[in-house]
Amino acid sequence: MATLLNTVSPVSNLHVISKRNGYSFLYNHVPNFHNNTFTFTLKKKCSSRVLASTHITIPSKDSVFNLPNWKDGKNDRKSKEMRLNDAFLQLEQIVGKGNKPEVTQATQLLYDLCRSGKARKAVRVMEIMVSSGIIPDAASYTFLVNYLCRRGNVGYAMQLVEKMEANGFPTNTVTYNTLVKGLCMYGKLNQSMQILDRLIKKGLVPNVVTYSILIEAAYKERGVDEAMKLLDDIIAKGGKPNLVSYNVLLTGLCKEGRTEDAIKLFKELPEKGFKPCVVSHNILLRSLCYEGRWDEAYELMAGMDRDGQAPSVVTYNVLITSLSIDGRIEQAFKVLDEMTKSGFKVSANSYNPIIARLCKEGRVDLVVQCLDQMINRRFHLNGGTYNAIALLCERGMVKEAFLILERLGKKQNYPISDFYKNVITLLCRKGNTYPAFQILYEMTVHGFTPDSYTYSSLIRGMCREGMLDEALQIFGILEEHGYVPHVDNYNALILGLCKSQRIDMSIEIFQMMVNKGCMPNEMTYNILVEALAFEEEMELAATLLNELYLKGVLSQSTVERLSMQYDLKQLTG
């Protein structure tokens, strides 16, 4: 089988210094722009600033001014961003002269900058509002903190809170909860606890949301025993967690296979002042069913009925899934019928476990009947449906799987080429890359021509499943058959290598794509900068980011996001 690595050195010979050599290659192969192009770009940027300034009418000191309506005009992204940038420049210039912005407009500008991915400018708007004497409302302040946390800029969010507090702007529990959640998302439980202490010292009261976030983080990061200790500490200090916190512990115990401990905690809930809800029952039910403890599962459901706890969609789906896995297809169908008669909204998620079991058993006729029923009821078939069908491949029934998929595509009136492409993508996303290859072969035999997107899906799937060498070999096979790999194909491979911490190899693939005449795009450079930052090569990442920005390869919003997320303070521009 052809290999793509005959022109590059073995991975084993690479070390950290090769990153620097690779970085040098990256820099030298960033597209060079003709002086006229650069001049035009510079003039365009300057004209935007001039446009902003020429439309400004300088009001008197301390008067409130209105910004131009940046929402009016062309709807294309470039025009919107230019108007947004002009409004920001005008805000900055006028406030710099000692005048106040109209608070509603300034707040809306902050929201719109966030929605456009301009985090740094949004933070600057908040600072401008504060410096001009405007008191931002709690909603806009918390929105910005939450936005920064969701983007991974938790450090900037914390700095913003500190600045606001230093300027006398009060912080509420909701804002602190946002910080706690942001830190917990990135596995920083210790810092989250420090934030909790800070919250209490300021006289603010943690609420049930605070406790639930921390307990869930403790369970995910350190295990359920540590989460239980944390809950005990919270109660000892006067905290009052709610049932959600106990449901988190129930989930943790069940996921760790400690069903007996989960049953004990479940029975203790009334003593702790809580009546188990349908969510509590579903957590325990799932564990009992998956362990095949059917008598206890049915008794639990009978208890729900006695207590007046109506089952939910999740309850039915847990039963259907468990029965299907256990091979009890007839009982699963009965639960499905009961679910329908009870007026619950049945979806593809209810059918998929049954279809998966039928495919494992090779019962194609029943699979087709189920699928026809779903289509007749106008259910939306999802990735789970197609991955269930792919299980036929395990029984060597690849042609049957293809014929079912072909029939589905025609019945749903999709353009067949788009349908095939989406199916392959969905299979690869769920770890079914090998069946995707098998089915793709049948598709090509029947006239389907894979495109760049399809190949990228396969490469991503292989990388996700750890088949990096095989993903590399795909390029050789494709080139042997006359296909010229697209930049998206290379990006998929580079990203897969970076996620597997093989950044040296990813730089070599970058070299290879350039040598073969394939021009990198913004995504390529974005992946490599993030990979360097992830490996804590911050100096390299910052330098590369600067030079890519100065050469016009990366957009300002991308540069802002990367520099804030990874705290690349050396950034200029």
Coordinates of C-alpha atoms in Angstrom, one line a residue:
M1 CA 0.0 0.0 0.0
A2 CA 1.3 3.4 -0.9
T3 CA 2.6 5.7 1.8
L4 CA 2.7 9.4 2.0
L5 CA 5.7 9.6 4.2
N6 CA 8.5 8.8 1.7
T7 CA 9.5 12.4 1.6
V8 CA 9.6 13.2 5.4
S9 CA 11.8 12.0 8.2
P10 CA 10.5 9.4 10.7
V11 CA 8.5 10.6 13.7
S12 CA 11.0 9.0 16.1
N13 CA 13.7 11.4 15.0
L14 CA 11.7 14.5 15.8
H15 CA 11.9 16.4 19.0
V16 CA 11.0 19.9 20.3
I17 CA 13.6 21.7 18.2
S18 CA 11.8 20.4 15.1
K19 CA 8.8 22.5 16.2
R20 CA 10.9 25.6 15.8
N21 CA 12.3 24.4 12.5
G22 CA 8.7 23.6 11.4
Y23 CA 7.6 27.0 12.7
S24 CA 10.2 28.6 10.5
F25 CA 8.8 26.6 7.5
L26 CA 5.3 27.8 8.5
Y27 CA 6.5 31.4 8.5
N28 CA 8.3 31.2 5.2
H29 CA 5.3 29.7 3.5
V30 CA 2.7 32.1 4.6
P31 CA 1.3 33.7 1.4
N32 CA 3.1 36.8 0.4
F33 CA 1.0 39.7 -0.7
H34 CA 1.9 42.1 -3.5
N35 CA 2.6 45.6 -2.3
N36 CA -0.4 47.0 -4.2
T37 CA -2.6 44.5 -2.4
F38 CA -1.1 45.5 1.0
T39 CA -1.6 49.2 0.1
F40 CA -5.2 48.6 -0.9
T41 CA -5.9 46.7 2.4
L42 CA -4.2 49.5 4.4
K43 CA -6.2 52.2 2.6
K44 CA -9.4 50.2 3.2
K45 CA -8.7 50.0 6.9
C46 CA -7.8 53.6 7.1
S47 CA -10.9 54.6 5.1
S48 CA -13.0 52.6 7.7
R49 CA -11.5 54.7 10.4
V50 CA -11.9 57.9 8.5
L51 CA -15.5 57.0 7.8
A52 CA -16.1 56.5 11.5
S53 CA -14.5 59.8 12.4
T54 CA -16.1 61.9 9.6
H55 CA -19.6 60.9 10.7
I56 CA -19.0 62.0 14.3
T57 CA -20.6 65.1 15.6
I58 CA -18.7 66.0 18.8
P59 CA -21.2 66.8 21.5
S60 CA -20.5 69.0 24.5
K61 CA -18.9 67.5 27.6
D62 CA -21.1 65.3 29.8
S63 CA -23.9 65.2 27.1
V64 CA -25.2 61.8 26.1
F65 CA -24.6 60.9 22.4
N66 CA -26.1 58.4 20.1
L67 CA -24.1 56.0 18.0
P68 CA -24.9 55.4 14.3
N69 CA -27.3 52.5 13.7
W70 CA -24.9 49.7 12.8
K71 CA -27.8 47.4 12.1
D72 CA -28.9 49.3 9.0
G73 CA -27.3 48.5 5.6
K74 CA -26.2 45.4 3.7
N75 CA -26.6 42.1 5.4
D76 CA -23.4 40.5 4.2
R77 CA -20.9 39.6 7.0
K78 CA -18.2 42.0 5.8
S79 CA -20.5 45.0 5.7
K80 CA -21.9 44.2 9.1
E81 CA -18.5 43.8 10.7
M82 CA -17.4 47.1 9.2
R83 CA -20.4 49.0 10.6
L84 CA -19.9 47.3 13.9
N85 CA -16.3 48.3 14.0
D86 CA -17.1 51.9 13.0
A87 CA -19.6 52.1 15.9
F88 CA -17.0 50.8 18.3
L89 CA -14.4 53.4 17.0
Q90 CA -16.9 56.2 17.4
L91 CA -17.7 55.1 21.0
E92 CA -14.1 55.0 21.9
Q93 CA -13.3 58.4 20.4
I94 CA -16.2 60.3 21.9
V95 CA -15.8 58.8 25.4
G96 CA -12.1 59.7 25.1
K97 CA -13.2 63.3 24.9
G98 CA -15.2 63.1 28.1
N99 CA -18.7 62.4 26.8
K100 CA -21.2 59.7 27.8
P101 CA -22.7 57.1 25.5
E102 CA -26.4 56.3 25.5
V103 CA -26.5 53.3 27.9
T104 CA -29.0 51.2 25.9
Q105 CA -26.9 51.5 22.7
A106 CA -23.6 50.8 24.4
T107 CA -25.1 47.7 26.0
Q108 CA -26.5 46.5 22.6
L109 CA -23.1 47.1 21.0
L110 CA -21.5 44.9 23.7
Y111 CA -24.0 42.1 22.9
D112 CA -23.5 42.4 19.1
L113 CA -19.7 42.4 19.5
C114 CA -19.9 39.2 21.5
R115 CA -22.2 37.6 18.9
S116 CA -19.6 38.5 16.2
G117 CA -16.8 36.9 18.1
K118 CA -15.1 40.1 19.1
A119 CA -14.4 39.4 22.7
R120 CA -11.7 41.9 23.2
K121 CA -13.7 44.8 21.9
A122 CA -16.7 43.7 24.0
V123 CA -14.6 43.8 27.1
R124 CA -13.3 47.3 26.0
V125 CA -17.0 48.5 25.7
M126 CA -17.6 47.4 29.3
E127 CA -14.5 49.3 30.4
I128 CA -15.6 52.4 28.4
M129 CA -19.0 52.4 30.0
V130 CA -17.5 52.2 33.4
S131 CA -14.9 54.9 32.7
S132 CA -17.7 57.2 31.5
G133 CA -19.6 56.9 34.7
I134 CA -22.3 54.5 33.3
I135 CA -23.4 51.7 35.6
P136 CA -23.8 48.6 33.4
D137 CA -26.9 46.5 34.3
A138 CA -26.2 43.1 36.0
A139 CA -27.6 41.3 32.9
S140 CA -25.0 42.7 30.5
Y141 CA -22.2 42.3 32.9
T142 CA -23.1 38.6 33.6
F143 CA -23.7 38.0 29.9
L144 CA -20.1 39.2 29.1
V145 CA -18.6 37.0 31.9
N146 CA -20.6 34.0 30.7
Y147 CA -19.5 34.7 27.1
L148 CA -15.9 34.8 28.0
C149 CA -16.1 31.6 30.1
R150 CA -17.9 29.7 27.3
R151 CA -15.1 30.7 24.9
G152 CA -12.5 29.4 27.3
N153 CA -11.4 32.9 28.4
V154 CA -12.0 32.2 32.1
G155 CA -8.8 34.1 33.1
Y156 CA -10.1 37.2 31.3
A157 CA -13.5 36.8 32.8
M158 CA -12.0 36.7 36.3
Q159 CA -9.9 39.8 35.6
L160 CA -13.0 41.6 34.4
V161 CA -14.8 40.7 37.6
E162 CA -11.9 42.0 39.6
K163 CA -11.7 45.3 37.7
M164 CA -15.5 45.8 38.0
E165 CA -15.3 45.2 41.8
A166 CA -12.3 47.5 42.1
N167 CA -14.4 50.2 40.4
G168 CA -17.2 49.7 42.9
F169 CA -19.5 47.7 40.7
P170 CA -21.3 45.0 42.8
T171 CA -21.1 41.4 41.7
N172 CA -24.0 39.0 42.3
T173 CA -24.2 35.3 42.9
V174 CA -25.2 34.6 39.3
T175 CA -22.0 36.2 38.1
Y176 CA -19.9 34.1 40.5
N177 CA -21.8 31.0 39.4
T178 CA -20.8 31.7 35.9
L179 CA -17.1 31.9 36.9
V180 CA -17.4 28.7 39.0
K181 CA -19.0 26.9 36.0
G182 CA -16.4 28.2 33.6
L183 CA -13.5 27.0 35.8
C184 CA -15.2 23.6 36.4
M185 CA -15.6 23.1 32.7
Y186 CA -11.8 23.2 32.4
G187 CA -11.1 20.9 35.4
K188 CA -10.1 23.6 37.8
L189 CA -12.0 22.6 40.9
N190 CA -9.5 24.1 43.3
Q191 CA -9.8 27.5 41.7
S192 CA -13.6 27.1 41.8
M193 CA -13.5 26.5 45.5
Q194 CA -11.4 29.7 45.9
I195 CA -14.1 31.6 44.0
L196 CA -16.7 30.1 46.4
D197 CA -14.7 31.4 49.4
R198 CA -14.4 34.8 47.8
L199 CA -18.2 34.9 47.2
I200 CA -18.9 34.1 50.8
K201 CA -16.4 36.7 52.1
K202 CA -18.2 39.3 50.1
G203 CA -21.4 38.5 52.0
L204 CA -23.0 36.9 49.0
V205 CA -24.9 33.6 49.5
P206 CA -24.1 30.6 47.3
N207 CA -27.3 29.0 46.0
V208 CA -28.3 25.6 44.9
V209 CA -26.9 26.2 41.4
T210 CA -23.5 26.9 42.9
Y211 CA -23.5 23.7 44.9
S212 CA -24.7 21.6 42.0
I213 CA -22.0 22.9 39.7
L214 CA -19.3 22.2 42.3
I215 CA -20.6 18.7 43.2
E216 CA -20.8 17.6 39.6
A217 CA -17.3 18.9 38.9
A218 CA -16.0 17.1 42.0
Y219 CA -17.5 13.9 40.8
K220 CA -16.2 14.2 37.3
E221 CA -12.7 15.3 38.4
R222 CA -12.1 13.2 41.5
G223 CA -14.8 10.6 41.8
V224 CA -18.1 10.3 43.6
D225 CA -16.5 9.8 47.1
E226 CA -14.9 13.2 46.9
A227 CA -18.2 14.7 45.7
M228 CA -20.0 13.2 48.7
K229 CA -17.3 14.7 51.0
L230 CA -17.8 18.1 49.4
L231 CA -21.5 17.9 49.9
D232 CA -21.0 17.0 53.6
D233 CA -18.7 20.0 54.0
I234 CA -21.2 22.3 52.3
I235 CA -23.9 21.1 54.7
A236 CA -21.6 21.5 57.7
K237 CA -21.0 25.1 56.8
G238 CA -24.7 25.8 56.6
G239 CA -25.2 25.3 52.9
K240 CA -28.5 24.0 51.7
P241 CA -28.1 21.9 48.5
N242 CA -31.3 20.7 46.8
L243 CA -32.4 17.4 45.2
V244 CA -30.3 18.2 42.0
S245 CA -27.1 17.8 44.0
Y246 CA -28.2 14.4 45.3
N247 CA -29.2 13.4 41.8
V248 CA -25.6 14.2 40.7
L249 CA -24.4 11.8 43.4
L250 CA -26.8 9.1 42.3
T251 CA -25.6 9.4 38.8
G252 CA -22.0 9.2 39.9
L253 CA -22.6 6.1 42.0
C254 CA -24.4 4.4 39.2
K255 CA -21.7 5.3 36.6
E256 CA -19.1 3.8 38.9
G257 CA -21.1 0.6 39.1
R258 CA -22.0 1.1 42.8
T259 CA -25.7 0.4 42.4
E260 CA -26.1 -0.9 45.9
D261 CA -24.8 2.4 47.3
A262 CA -27.1 4.3 44.9
I263 CA -30.1 2.4 46.2
K264 CA -29.1 3.2 49.8
L265 CA -28.8 6.9 49.0
F266 CA -32.1 6.8 47.1
K267 CA -33.9 5.3 50.1
E268 CA -32.3 7.9 52.4
L269 CA -33.5 10.9 50.4
P270 CA -36.8 11.3 52.4
E271 CA -34.8 11.4 55.7
K272 CA -32.8 14.3 54.1
G273 CA -36.0 16.1 53.4
F274 CA -36.3 15.3 49.7
K275 CA -38.9 13.3 47.8
P276 CA -37.2 11.4 44.9
C277 CA -38.4 12.9 41.6
V278 CA -38.8 11.2 38.2
V279 CA -35.2 12.1 37.4
S280 CA -34.0 10.3 40.6
H281 CA -36.1 7.2 39.6
N282 CA -34.7 7.3 36.0
I283 CA -31.1 7.3 37.2
L284 CA -31.6 4.3 39.4
L285 CA -33.8 2.5 36.8
R286 CA -31.2 2.8 34.1
S287 CA -28.6 1.1 36.4
L288 CA -30.9 -1.7 37.4
C289 CA -32.0 -2.4 33.9
Y290 CA -28.5 -2.4 32.5
E291 CA -27.5 -4.9 35.2
G292 CA -30.4 -7.1 34.2
R293 CA -32.1 -6.7 37.6
W294 CA -35.5 -6.6 36.1
D295 CA -37.6 -7.5 39.2
E296 CA -36.1 -4.6 41.1
A297 CA -36.6 -2.3 38.1
Y298 CA -40.3 -3.2 37.8
E299 CA -40.7 -2.8 41.6
L300 CA -39.1 0.7 41.3
M301 CA -41.6 1.6 38.6
A302 CA -44.5 0.3 40.7
G303 CA -43.2 2.5 43.5
M304 CA -43.3 5.4 41.2
D305 CA -46.9 4.7 40.4
R306 CA -47.9 4.4 44.1
D307 CA -46.2 7.7 44.8
G308 CA -48.0 9.4 41.9
Q309 CA -44.8 9.9 40.0
A310 CA -45.7 9.8 36.3
P311 CA -43.0 8.3 34.0
S312 CA -41.3 10.5 31.5
V313 CA -40.1 10.0 27.9
V314 CA -36.7 9.2 29.5
T315 CA -38.3 6.5 31.6
Y316 CA -39.7 4.8 28.5
N317 CA -36.6 5.2 26.5
V318 CA -34.5 3.7 29.3
L319 CA -36.7 0.6 29.3
I320 CA -36.8 0.3 25.5
T321 CA -33.0 0.6 25.3
S322 CA -32.4 -1.9 28.1
L323 CA -34.8 -4.5 26.8
S324 CA -33.4 -4.2 23.3
I325 CA -29.8 -4.7 24.6
D326 CA -31.0 -7.7 26.5
G327 CA -32.6 -9.1 23.4
R328 CA -36.2 -8.8 24.6
I329 CA -37.5 -7.2 21.4
E330 CA -41.1 -8.1 21.9
Q331 CA -41.2 -6.5 25.3
A332 CA -39.4 -3.4 23.9
F333 CA -42.2 -3.1 21.2
K334 CA -44.8 -3.4 23.9
V335 CA -43.2 -0.5 25.9
L336 CA -43.1 1.5 22.7
D337 CA -46.8 0.9 22.1
E338 CA -47.7 1.8 25.6
M339 CA -45.6 5.0 25.3
T340 CA -47.5 6.0 22.2
K341 CA -50.9 5.2 23.8
S342 CA -50.0 7.3 26.8
G343 CA -49.6 10.3 24.6
F344 CA -45.8 10.7 24.9
K345 CA -43.9 12.1 22.0
V346 CA -42.1 9.2 20.4
S347 CA -39.0 10.0 18.3
A348 CA -36.2 8.2 16.5
N349 CA -34.4 7.9 19.8
S350 CA -37.1 5.4 20.9
Y351 CA -36.9 3.3 17.8
N352 CA -33.1 3.3 17.4
P353 CA -32.3 0.7 20.1
I354 CA -34.8 -1.7 18.7
I355 CA -33.4 -1.2 15.1
A356 CA -29.8 -1.7 16.5
R357 CA -30.8 -5.0 18.1
L358 CA -32.6 -6.2 15.0
C359 CA -29.6 -5.4 12.8
K360 CA -27.3 -7.2 15.2
E361 CA -29.6 -10.2 14.7
G362 CA -29.7 -9.7 10.9
R363 CA -33.5 -9.4 10.9
V364 CA -33.7 -7.2 7.8
D365 CA -37.4 -7.5 7.2
L366 CA -38.3 -6.2 10.7
V367 CA -35.7 -3.4 10.3
V368 CA -37.4 -2.2 7.1
Q369 CA -40.8 -2.4 8.8
C370 CA -39.6 -0.2 11.7
L371 CA -38.1 2.3 9.4
D372 CA -41.2 2.5 7.2
Q373 CA -43.3 3.1 10.3
M374 CA -40.9 5.9 11.4
I375 CA -41.1 7.6 8.0
N376 CA -44.9 7.2 7.8
R377 CA -45.1 8.9 11.2
R378 CA -42.9 11.7 9.9
F379 CA -40.1 11.0 12.5
H380 CA -36.8 12.6 11.8
L381 CA -34.2 9.9 11.3
N382 CA -31.0 10.9 13.1
G383 CA -27.4 9.7 13.4
G384 CA -28.4 7.0 15.8
T385 CA -30.7 5.5 13.2
Y386 CA -27.9 5.3 10.6
N387 CA -25.4 4.0 13.1
A388 CA -27.9 1.3 14.1
I389 CA -28.3 0.2 10.4
A390 CA -24.5 0.1 10.1
L391 CA -24.4 -2.8 12.6
L392 CA -25.5 -5.0 9.8
C393 CA -21.9 -4.8 8.6
E394 CA -20.8 -6.7 11.6
R395 CA -22.8 -9.7 10.2
G396 CA -21.3 -9.2 6.8
M397 CA -24.5 -7.8 5.4
V398 CA -23.0 -4.7 3.9
K399 CA -25.1 -4.8 0.7
E400 CA -28.3 -5.1 2.8
A401 CA -27.2 -2.1 4.8
F402 CA -26.5 -0.1 1.6
L403 CA -29.9 -1.1 0.1
I404 CA -31.7 0.0 3.2
L405 CA -29.9 3.4 3.2
E406 CA -30.6 3.8 -0.5
R407 CA -34.3 3.2 0.0
L408 CA -34.4 5.6 2.9
G409 CA -32.7 8.3 0.8
K410 CA -35.3 7.9 -1.9
K411 CA -38.2 7.8 0.5
Q412 CA -37.2 11.0 2.2
N413 CA -36.8 12.8 -1.1
Y414 CA -33.2 14.0 -0.4
P415 CA -30.7 14.5 -3.2
I416 CA -29.1 11.1 -3.1
S417 CA -25.6 12.4 -3.2
D418 CA -26.1 14.7 -0.2
F419 CA -27.8 11.9 1.6
Y420 CA -24.9 9.5 1.1
K421 CA -22.4 12.2 2.2
N422 CA -24.3 12.9 5.4
V423 CA -24.7 9.2 6.3
I424 CA -20.9 8.6 5.9
T425 CA -20.2 11.7 8.1
L426 CA -22.6 10.6 10.8
L427 CA -21.1 7.1 10.9
C428 CA -17.6 8.5 11.2
R429 CA -18.6 10.8 14.1
K430 CA -19.9 7.9 16.1
G431 CA -16.8 5.7 15.8
N432 CA -18.1 3.5 12.9
T433 CA -15.4 4.5 10.4
Y434 CA -14.8 0.9 9.2
P435 CA -18.5 0.3 8.4
A436 CA -18.5 3.7 6.7
F437 CA -15.7 2.5 4.4
Q438 CA -17.6 -0.7 3.7
I439 CA -20.9 1.1 2.9
L440 CA -19.0 3.8 0.9
Y441 CA -17.7 1.1 -1.4
E442 CA -21.2 0.0 -2.2
M443 CA -22.2 3.6 -2.8
T444 CA -19.4 4.2 -5.3
V445 CA -20.3 1.0 -7.1
H446 CA -23.8 2.5 -7.6
G447 CA -22.6 5.8 -8.9
F448 CA -21.8 7.9 -5.9
T449 CA -18.6 10.0 -6.3
P450 CA -17.2 11.0 -2.9
D451 CA -16.2 14.7 -2.5
S452 CA -13.7 16.5 -0.4
Y453 CA -16.1 16.7 2.5
T454 CA -16.7 12.9 2.5
Y455 CA -12.9 12.2 2.5
S456 CA -12.4 14.7 5.3
S457 CA -15.1 12.9 7.4
L458 CA -13.3 9.6 6.9
I459 CA -9.9 11.1 7.8
R460 CA -11.4 12.7 10.9
G461 CA -13.1 9.4 11.9
M462 CA -9.9 7.4 11.5
C463 CA -7.9 9.9 13.5
R464 CA -10.6 9.9 16.2
E465 CA -10.3 6.1 16.4
G466 CA -6.5 6.3 16.7
M467 CA -5.8 5.0 13.1
L468 CA -3.3 7.8 12.3
D469 CA -1.1 5.7 10.1
E470 CA -4.1 4.5 8.1
A471 CA -5.3 8.1 7.7
L472 CA -1.9 9.0 6.3
Q473 CA -2.1 6.2 3.8
I474 CA -5.4 7.4 2.5
F475 CA -3.7 10.3 0.9
G476 CA -1.4 8.0 -1.1
I477 CA -4.3 5.8 -2.2
L478 CA -6.3 8.9 -3.3
E479 CA -3.4 10.3 -5.3
E480 CA -2.8 7.0 -7.0
H481 CA -6.4 7.2 -8.2
G482 CA -6.0 10.7 -9.5
Y483 CA -7.7 12.6 -6.7
V484 CA -5.9 15.8 -5.6
P485 CA -6.4 16.3 -1.9
H486 CA -8.1 19.5 -0.9
V487 CA -7.0 21.8 1.9
D488 CA -9.9 20.5 4.1
N489 CA -8.5 17.0 3.8
Y490 CA -5.1 18.1 5.0
N491 CA -6.7 20.2 7.8
A492 CA -8.6 17.1 9.0
L493 CA -5.3 15.1 9.2
I494 CA -3.4 17.9 10.8
L495 CA -6.1 18.4 13.4
G496 CA -6.2 14.7 14.1
L497 CA -2.4 14.6 14.6
C498 CA -2.5 17.6 16.8
K499 CA -5.2 16.1 19.0
S500 CA -3.1 13.0 19.3
Q501 CA -0.2 15.2 20.5
R502 CA 1.9 14.5 17.3
I503 CA 2.5 18.1 16.5
D504 CA 5.9 17.4 14.9
M505 CA 4.2 15.1 12.4
S506 CA 1.4 17.7 11.8
I507 CA 4.0 20.3 10.9
E508 CA 5.6 17.8 8.4
I509 CA 2.1 17.2 6.9
F510 CA 1.9 21.0 6.6
Q511 CA 5.2 21.0 4.8
M512 CA 4.0 18.3 2.5
M513 CA 0.8 20.1 1.5
V514 CA 2.7 23.3 0.7
N515 CA 5.3 21.3 -1.3
K516 CA 2.4 19.7 -3.3
G517 CA 1.0 23.2 -4.1
C518 CA -2.0 23.1 -1.8
M519 CA -2.5 26.5 -0.2
P520 CA -3.2 26.5 3.5
N521 CA -6.2 28.5 4.7
E522 CA -7.1 30.2 8.0
M523 CA -8.2 27.0 9.5
T524 CA -4.8 25.4 8.9
Y525 CA -3.0 28.1 10.8
N526 CA -5.6 28.2 13.5
I527 CA -5.1 24.5 14.2
L528 CA -1.3 24.8 14.4
V529 CA -1.4 27.9 16.6
E530 CA -3.8 26.1 19.0
A531 CA -1.6 23.0 19.0
L532 CA 1.5 25.0 19.9
A533 CA -0.4 26.7 22.7
F534 CA -1.8 23.4 23.9
E535 CA 1.7 22.0 24.2
E536 CA 2.6 25.2 26.2
E537 CA 4.9 26.5 23.4
M538 CA 3.4 29.9 24.2
E539 CA 6.3 31.9 22.8
L540 CA 6.2 30.1 19.5
A541 CA 2.4 30.3 19.4
A542 CA 2.4 34.0 20.1
T543 CA 5.1 34.8 17.5
L544 CA 3.4 32.7 14.9
L545 CA 0.1 34.3 15.6
N546 CA 1.6 37.8 15.3
E547 CA 3.3 37.1 12.0
L548 CA 0.2 35.4 10.5
Y549 CA -1.9 38.4 11.6
L550 CA 0.6 40.9 10.1
K551 CA 0.6 39.0 6.8
G552 CA -3.3 39.1 6.7
V553 CA -3.7 35.4 6.9
L554 CA -5.8 35.3 10.1
S555 CA -8.8 37.5 10.7
Q556 CA -8.9 39.9 13.6
S557 CA -11.7 38.0 15.4
T558 CA -9.7 34.7 15.1
V559 CA -6.6 36.5 16.5
E560 CA -8.5 38.0 19.3
R561 CA -10.1 34.6 20.2
L562 CA -6.7 32.8 20.2
S563 CA -4.8 35.5 22.1
M564 CA -7.4 35.7 24.8
Q565 CA -8.0 32.0 25.1
Y566 CA -4.4 31.1 25.5
D567 CA -3.2 34.4 27.1
L568 CA -0.8 35.2 24.3
K569 CA 0.2 38.6 25.6
Q570 CA 2.9 39.2 23.1
L571 CA 0.3 39.8 20.4
T572 CA 0.4 43.1 18.6
G573 CA -2.1 44.8 16.4

